[in-house]
Amino acid sequence: MVKKIAGLTVEWMRILKNTDHPMSGYVPALIGAWESGRDVICREAPHLLFAHITEGNPVAFVDAIIALTHFDVVAPAFDIGTCWAGFVAMAATSYEPLQKELGLPAGRKCAYAMMFGKPQYKCMGSQPKTPCDDLEVDLPTLRKQK
């Protein structure tokens, strides 16, 4: 299913070639990579997560992004890797064959998409931070400098 959605996204990109769409300059390289066997759309991800919203709700898009962000932040704790699927999300907002493939209920539209699956690389964490009790801060001096 992910491969089919990626293919429909490439079909959408073919329509953008030689238009005034902001992506038109980038799509030839993306299409070429796809045709040479490289999945530059979904990066061989096994799964896609779509946040869909009620059409006509002015704040629903923000809510969808917040929901996906929560998934994105929590996923590594469950050994799940994520990647925002911007190309797919753009295509899903305007390309009817992709919209039909998604099968969203009537009155709903795709807000954004995210790829997920077993991560290719393990995140080793951030560098150790200096403990706060080792820092010396003179608050009265800081207040006087304002």
JSON list of C-alpha atoms in Angstrom, two decimals:
[
{"chain": "A", "resi": 1, "resn": "MET", "atom": "CA", "xyz": [0.00, 0.00, 0.00]},
{"chain": "A", "resi": 2, "resn": "VAL", "atom": "CA", "xyz": [2.82, 2.46, 0.83]},
{"chain": "A", "resi": 3, "resn": "LYS", "atom": "CA", "xyz": [4.49, 1.80, -2.52]},
{"chain": "A", "resi": 4, "resn": "LYS", "atom": "CA", "xyz": [1.22, 2.46, -4.32]},
{"chain": "A", "resi": 5, "resn": "ILE", "atom": "CA", "xyz": [0.74, 5.76, -2.47]},
{"chain": "A", "resi": 6, "resn": "ALA", "atom": "CA", "xyz": [4.33, 6.73, -3.32]},
{"chain": "A", "resi": 7, "resn": "GLY", "atom": "CA", "xyz": [3.62, 5.90, -6.98]},
{"chain": "A", "resi": 8, "resn": "LEU", "atom": "CA", "xyz": [0.48, 8.05, -6.97]},
{"chain": "A", "resi": 9, "resn": "THR", "atom": "CA", "xyz": [2.54, 10.86, -5.46]},
{"chain": "A", "resi": 10, "resn": "VAL", "atom": "CA", "xyz": [4.98, 10.57, -8.36]},
{"chain": "A", "resi": 11, "resn": "GLU", "atom": "CA", "xyz": [2.05, 10.67, -10.80]},
{"chain": "A", "resi": 12, "resn": "TRP", "atom": "CA", "xyz": [0.98, 13.93, -9.14]},
{"chain": "A", "resi": 13, "resn": "MET", "atom": "CA", "xyz": [4.52, 15.24, -9.56]},
{"chain": "A", "resi": 14, "resn": "ARG", "atom": "CA", "xyz": [4.42, 14.51, -13.28]},
{"chain": "A", "resi": 15, "resn": "ILE", "atom": "CA", "xyz": [1.46, 16.88, -13.56]},
{"chain": "A", "resi": 16, "resn": "LEU", "atom": "CA", "xyz": [3.50, 19.62, -11.86]},
{"chain": "A", "resi": 17, "resn": "LYS", "atom": "CA", "xyz": [6.31, 19.57, -14.42]},
{"chain": "A", "resi": 18, "resn": "ASN", "atom": "CA", "xyz": [6.45, 22.74, -16.51]},
{"chain": "A", "resi": 19, "resn": "THR", "atom": "CA", "xyz": [3.88, 24.56, -14.38]},
{"chain": "A", "resi": 20, "resn": "ASP", "atom": "CA", "xyz": [4.23, 27.52, -12.03]},
{"chain": "A", "resi": 21, "resn": "HIS", "atom": "CA", "xyz": [3.84, 25.27, -8.96]},
{"chain": "A", "resi": 22, "resn": "PRO", "atom": "CA", "xyz": [6.63, 25.90, -6.41]},
{"chain": "A", "resi": 23, "resn": "MET", "atom": "CA", "xyz": [7.67, 22.23, -6.66]},
{"chain": "A", "resi": 24, "resn": "SER", "atom": "CA", "xyz": [7.94, 22.19, -10.46]},
{"chain": "A", "resi": 25, "resn": "GLY", "atom": "CA", "xyz": [11.70, 22.75, -10.44]},
{"chain": "A", "resi": 26, "resn": "TYR", "atom": "CA", "xyz": [12.32, 19.85, -8.06]},
{"chain": "A", "resi": 27, "resn": "VAL", "atom": "CA", "xyz": [10.04, 17.18, -9.47]},
{"chain": "A", "resi": 28, "resn": "PRO", "atom": "CA", "xyz": [12.16, 16.13, -12.48]},
{"chain": "A", "resi": 29, "resn": "ALA", "atom": "CA", "xyz": [14.94, 14.90, -10.18]},
{"chain": "A", "resi": 30, "resn": "LEU", "atom": "CA", "xyz": [12.48, 13.18, -7.86]},
{"chain": "A", "resi": 31, "resn": "ILE", "atom": "CA", "xyz": [10.72, 11.50, -10.77]},
{"chain": "A", "resi": 32, "resn": "GLY", "atom": "CA", "xyz": [14.08, 10.42, -12.20]},
{"chain": "A", "resi": 33, "resn": "ALA", "atom": "CA", "xyz": [15.13, 8.90, -8.89]},
{"chain": "A", "resi": 34, "resn": "TRP", "atom": "CA", "xyz": [11.80, 7.06, -8.63]},
{"chain": "A", "resi": 35, "resn": "GLU", "atom": "CA", "xyz": [12.12, 5.73, -12.18]},
{"chain": "A", "resi": 36, "resn": "SER", "atom": "CA", "xyz": [15.63, 4.49, -11.42]},
{"chain": "A", "resi": 37, "resn": "GLY", "atom": "CA", "xyz": [14.28, 2.42, -8.53]},
{"chain": "A", "resi": 38, "resn": "ARG", "atom": "CA", "xyz": [14.99, 4.70, -5.57]},
{"chain": "A", "resi": 39, "resn": "ASP", "atom": "CA", "xyz": [12.04, 5.45, -3.32]},
{"chain": "A", "resi": 40, "resn": "VAL", "atom": "CA", "xyz": [12.68, 9.10, -2.57]},
{"chain": "A", "resi": 41, "resn": "ILE", "atom": "CA", "xyz": [9.01, 9.60, -1.71]},
{"chain": "A", "resi": 42, "resn": "CYS", "atom": "CA", "xyz": [8.42, 7.21, 1.20]},
{"chain": "A", "resi": 43, "resn": "ARG", "atom": "CA", "xyz": [12.02, 6.04, 1.74]},
{"chain": "A", "resi": 44, "resn": "GLU", "atom": "CA", "xyz": [10.97, 2.37, 1.74]},
{"chain": "A", "resi": 45, "resn": "ALA", "atom": "CA", "xyz": [8.98, 2.96, 4.95]},
{"chain": "A", "resi": 46, "resn": "PRO", "atom": "CA", "xyz": [6.62, 0.09, 5.74]},
{"chain": "A", "resi": 47, "resn": "HIS", "atom": "CA", "xyz": [3.81, 2.27, 7.09]},
{"chain": "A", "resi": 48, "resn": "LEU", "atom": "CA", "xyz": [2.13, 5.65, 6.59]},
{"chain": "A", "resi": 49, "resn": "LEU", "atom": "CA", "xyz": [0.07, 7.51, 9.16]},
{"chain": "A", "resi": 50, "resn": "PHE", "atom": "CA", "xyz": [-2.42, 10.07, 7.87]},
{"chain": "A", "resi": 51, "resn": "ALA", "atom": "CA", "xyz": [-3.93, 12.77, 10.05]},
{"chain": "A", "resi": 52, "resn": "HIS", "atom": "CA", "xyz": [-7.23, 13.69, 8.46]},
{"chain": "A", "resi": 53, "resn": "ILE", "atom": "CA", "xyz": [-9.52, 16.51, 9.45]},
{"chain": "A", "resi": 54, "resn": "THR", "atom": "CA", "xyz": [-13.02, 17.82, 8.94]},
{"chain": "A", "resi": 55, "resn": "GLU", "atom": "CA", "xyz": [-13.26, 20.01, 5.85]},
{"chain": "A", "resi": 56, "resn": "GLY", "atom": "CA", "xyz": [-14.02, 23.63, 6.65]},
{"chain": "A", "resi": 57, "resn": "ASN", "atom": "CA", "xyz": [-12.71, 23.59, 10.23]},
{"chain": "A", "resi": 58, "resn": "PRO", "atom": "CA", "xyz": [-10.23, 26.50, 10.41]},
{"chain": "A", "resi": 59, "resn": "VAL", "atom": "CA", "xyz": [-8.20, 25.13, 13.35]},
{"chain": "A", "resi": 60, "resn": "ALA", "atom": "CA", "xyz": [-8.27, 21.42, 12.55]},
{"chain": "A", "resi": 61, "resn": "PHE", "atom": "CA", "xyz": [-5.00, 21.54, 10.56]},
{"chain": "A", "resi": 62, "resn": "VAL", "atom": "CA", "xyz": [-3.10, 22.72, 13.64]},
{"chain": "A", "resi": 63, "resn": "ASP", "atom": "CA", "xyz": [-4.70, 19.98, 15.74]},
{"chain": "A", "resi": 64, "resn": "ALA", "atom": "CA", "xyz": [-3.60, 17.38, 13.17]},
{"chain": "A", "resi": 65, "resn": "ILE", "atom": "CA", "xyz": [-0.01, 18.61, 13.22]},
{"chain": "A", "resi": 66, "resn": "ILE", "atom": "CA", "xyz": [-0.01, 18.53, 17.03]},
{"chain": "A", "resi": 67, "resn": "ALA", "atom": "CA", "xyz": [-1.33, 14.94, 16.96]},
{"chain": "A", "resi": 68, "resn": "LEU", "atom": "CA", "xyz": [1.40, 13.83, 14.52]},
{"chain": "A", "resi": 69, "resn": "THR", "atom": "CA", "xyz": [4.02, 15.65, 16.57]},
{"chain": "A", "resi": 70, "resn": "HIS", "atom": "CA", "xyz": [2.98, 13.68, 19.64]},
{"chain": "A", "resi": 71, "resn": "PHE", "atom": "CA", "xyz": [3.37, 10.45, 17.65]},
{"chain": "A", "resi": 72, "resn": "ASP", "atom": "CA", "xyz": [6.76, 11.66, 16.36]},
{"chain": "A", "resi": 73, "resn": "VAL", "atom": "CA", "xyz": [8.03, 12.45, 19.86]},
{"chain": "A", "resi": 74, "resn": "VAL", "atom": "CA", "xyz": [6.79, 9.24, 21.51]},
{"chain": "A", "resi": 75, "resn": "ALA", "atom": "CA", "xyz": [7.70, 6.81, 18.71]},
{"chain": "A", "resi": 76, "resn": "PRO", "atom": "CA", "xyz": [11.41, 6.36, 19.60]},
{"chain": "A", "resi": 77, "resn": "ALA", "atom": "CA", "xyz": [10.45, 5.15, 23.08]},
{"chain": "A", "resi": 78, "resn": "PHE", "atom": "CA", "xyz": [8.79, 2.20, 21.33]},
{"chain": "A", "resi": 79, "resn": "ASP", "atom": "CA", "xyz": [11.68, 1.67, 18.88]},
{"chain": "A", "resi": 80, "resn": "ILE", "atom": "CA", "xyz": [9.72, 3.24, 16.04]},
{"chain": "A", "resi": 81, "resn": "GLY", "atom": "CA", "xyz": [11.35, 5.59, 13.55]},
{"chain": "A", "resi": 82, "resn": "THR", "atom": "CA", "xyz": [9.38, 8.39, 11.90]},
{"chain": "A", "resi": 83, "resn": "CYS", "atom": "CA", "xyz": [9.72, 10.82, 9.03]},
{"chain": "A", "resi": 84, "resn": "TRP", "atom": "CA", "xyz": [7.31, 13.54, 7.94]},
{"chain": "A", "resi": 85, "resn": "ALA", "atom": "CA", "xyz": [5.90, 12.66, 4.50]},
{"chain": "A", "resi": 86, "resn": "GLY", "atom": "CA", "xyz": [5.66, 16.11, 2.95]},
{"chain": "A", "resi": 87, "resn": "PHE", "atom": "CA", "xyz": [5.52, 15.00, -0.69]},
{"chain": "A", "resi": 88, "resn": "VAL", "atom": "CA", "xyz": [2.70, 12.59, 0.07]},
{"chain": "A", "resi": 89, "resn": "ALA", "atom": "CA", "xyz": [0.86, 15.20, 2.13]},
{"chain": "A", "resi": 90, "resn": "MET", "atom": "CA", "xyz": [1.05, 17.76, -0.67]},
{"chain": "A", "resi": 91, "resn": "ALA", "atom": "CA", "xyz": [-0.21, 15.28, -3.24]},
{"chain": "A", "resi": 92, "resn": "ALA", "atom": "CA", "xyz": [-3.01, 14.12, -0.94]},
{"chain": "A", "resi": 93, "resn": "THR", "atom": "CA", "xyz": [-4.41, 17.65, -0.71]},
{"chain": "A", "resi": 94, "resn": "SER", "atom": "CA", "xyz": [-4.99, 18.01, -4.44]},
{"chain": "A", "resi": 95, "resn": "TYR", "atom": "CA", "xyz": [-4.55, 14.77, -6.43]},
{"chain": "A", "resi": 96, "resn": "GLU", "atom": "CA", "xyz": [-7.90, 13.01, -6.74]},
{"chain": "A", "resi": 97, "resn": "PRO", "atom": "CA", "xyz": [-6.57, 9.50, -7.54]},
{"chain": "A", "resi": 98, "resn": "LEU", "atom": "CA", "xyz": [-4.53, 9.58, -4.32]},
{"chain": "A", "resi": 99, "resn": "GLN", "atom": "CA", "xyz": [-7.48, 10.92, -2.35]},
{"chain": "A", "resi": 100, "resn": "LYS", "atom": "CA", "xyz": [-9.61, 8.03, -3.65]},
{"chain": "A", "resi": 101, "resn": "GLU", "atom": "CA", "xyz": [-6.89, 5.52, -2.74]},
{"chain": "A", "resi": 102, "resn": "LEU", "atom": "CA", "xyz": [-6.81, 6.85, 0.83]},
{"chain": "A", "resi": 103, "resn": "GLY", "atom": "CA", "xyz": [-10.54, 6.28, 1.13]},
{"chain": "A", "resi": 104, "resn": "LEU", "atom": "CA", "xyz": [-11.15, 9.02, 3.66]},
{"chain": "A", "resi": 105, "resn": "PRO", "atom": "CA", "xyz": [-14.73, 9.39, 4.88]},
{"chain": "A", "resi": 106, "resn": "ALA", "atom": "CA", "xyz": [-16.92, 12.02, 3.23]},
{"chain": "A", "resi": 107, "resn": "GLY", "atom": "CA", "xyz": [-16.31, 15.49, 4.63]},
{"chain": "A", "resi": 108, "resn": "ARG", "atom": "CA", "xyz": [-12.72, 14.69, 5.64]},
{"chain": "A", "resi": 109, "resn": "LYS", "atom": "CA", "xyz": [-9.42, 15.68, 4.05]},
{"chain": "A", "resi": 110, "resn": "CYS", "atom": "CA", "xyz": [-5.78, 14.83, 4.61]},
{"chain": "A", "resi": 111, "resn": "ALA", "atom": "CA", "xyz": [-3.96, 17.35, 6.79]},
{"chain": "A", "resi": 112, "resn": "TYR", "atom": "CA", "xyz": [-0.53, 15.70, 6.77]},
{"chain": "A", "resi": 113, "resn": "ALA", "atom": "CA", "xyz": [1.23, 12.34, 6.63]},
{"chain": "A", "resi": 114, "resn": "MET", "atom": "CA", "xyz": [4.06, 10.59, 8.42]},
{"chain": "A", "resi": 115, "resn": "MET", "atom": "CA", "xyz": [6.11, 7.52, 7.54]},
{"chain": "A", "resi": 116, "resn": "PHE", "atom": "CA", "xyz": [6.98, 5.11, 10.32]},
{"chain": "A", "resi": 117, "resn": "GLY", "atom": "CA", "xyz": [8.57, 1.75, 10.96]},
{"chain": "A", "resi": 118, "resn": "LYS", "atom": "CA", "xyz": [11.60, 0.09, 12.46]},
{"chain": "A", "resi": 119, "resn": "PRO", "atom": "CA", "xyz": [14.36, 2.72, 12.45]},
{"chain": "A", "resi": 120, "resn": "GLN", "atom": "CA", "xyz": [17.31, 2.24, 10.16]},
{"chain": "A", "resi": 121, "resn": "TYR", "atom": "CA", "xyz": [19.63, 3.97, 12.65]},
{"chain": "A", "resi": 122, "resn": "LYS", "atom": "CA", "xyz": [19.60, 3.94, 16.43]},
{"chain": "A", "resi": 123, "resn": "CYS", "atom": "CA", "xyz": [19.50, 7.31, 18.13]},
{"chain": "A", "resi": 124, "resn": "MET", "atom": "CA", "xyz": [22.25, 7.35, 20.73]},
{"chain": "A", "resi": 125, "resn": "GLY", "atom": "CA", "xyz": [20.89, 10.36, 22.61]},
{"chain": "A", "resi": 126, "resn": "SER", "atom": "CA", "xyz": [22.29, 13.80, 23.12]},
{"chain": "A", "resi": 127, "resn": "GLN", "atom": "CA", "xyz": [25.55, 14.85, 24.67]},
{"chain": "A", "resi": 128, "resn": "PRO", "atom": "CA", "xyz": [25.60, 15.01, 28.48]},
{"chain": "A", "resi": 129, "resn": "LYS", "atom": "CA", "xyz": [24.66, 18.43, 29.81]},
{"chain": "A", "resi": 130, "resn": "THR", "atom": "CA", "xyz": [26.33, 20.33, 32.61]},
{"chain": "A", "resi": 131, "resn": "PRO", "atom": "CA", "xyz": [24.27, 19.88, 35.77]},
{"chain": "A", "resi": 132, "resn": "CYS", "atom": "CA", "xyz": [22.54, 23.08, 36.84]},
{"chain": "A", "resi": 133, "resn": "ASP", "atom": "CA", "xyz": [24.05, 22.98, 40.33]},
{"chain": "A", "resi": 134, "resn": "ASP", "atom": "CA", "xyz": [27.51, 23.49, 38.76]},
{"chain": "A", "resi": 135, "resn": "LEU", "atom": "CA", "xyz": [26.44, 26.81, 37.23]},
{"chain": "A", "resi": 136, "resn": "GLU", "atom": "CA", "xyz": [26.90, 30.03, 39.12]},
{"chain": "A", "resi": 137, "resn": "VAL", "atom": "CA", "xyz": [24.33, 32.70, 38.44]},
{"chain": "A", "resi": 138, "resn": "ASP", "atom": "CA", "xyz": [24.22, 36.03, 40.23]},
{"chain": "A", "resi": 139, "resn": "LEU", "atom": "CA", "xyz": [20.55, 37.00, 39.93]},
{"chain": "A", "resi": 140, "resn": "PRO", "atom": "CA", "xyz": [20.90, 40.51, 41.46]},
{"chain": "A", "resi": 141, "resn": "THR", "atom": "CA", "xyz": [23.57, 41.32, 38.86]},
{"chain": "A", "resi": 142, "resn": "LEU", "atom": "CA", "xyz": [21.38, 40.02, 36.05]},
{"chain": "A", "resi": 143, "resn": "ARG", "atom": "CA", "xyz": [18.47, 42.17, 37.22]},
{"chain": "A", "resi": 144, "resn": "LYS", "atom": "CA", "xyz": [20.63, 45.33, 37.31]},
{"chain": "A", "resi": 145, "resn": "GLN", "atom": "CA", "xyz": [21.75, 44.82, 33.69]},
{"chain": "A", "resi": 146, "resn": "LYS", "atom": "CA", "xyz": [18.21, 45.17, 32.34]}
]
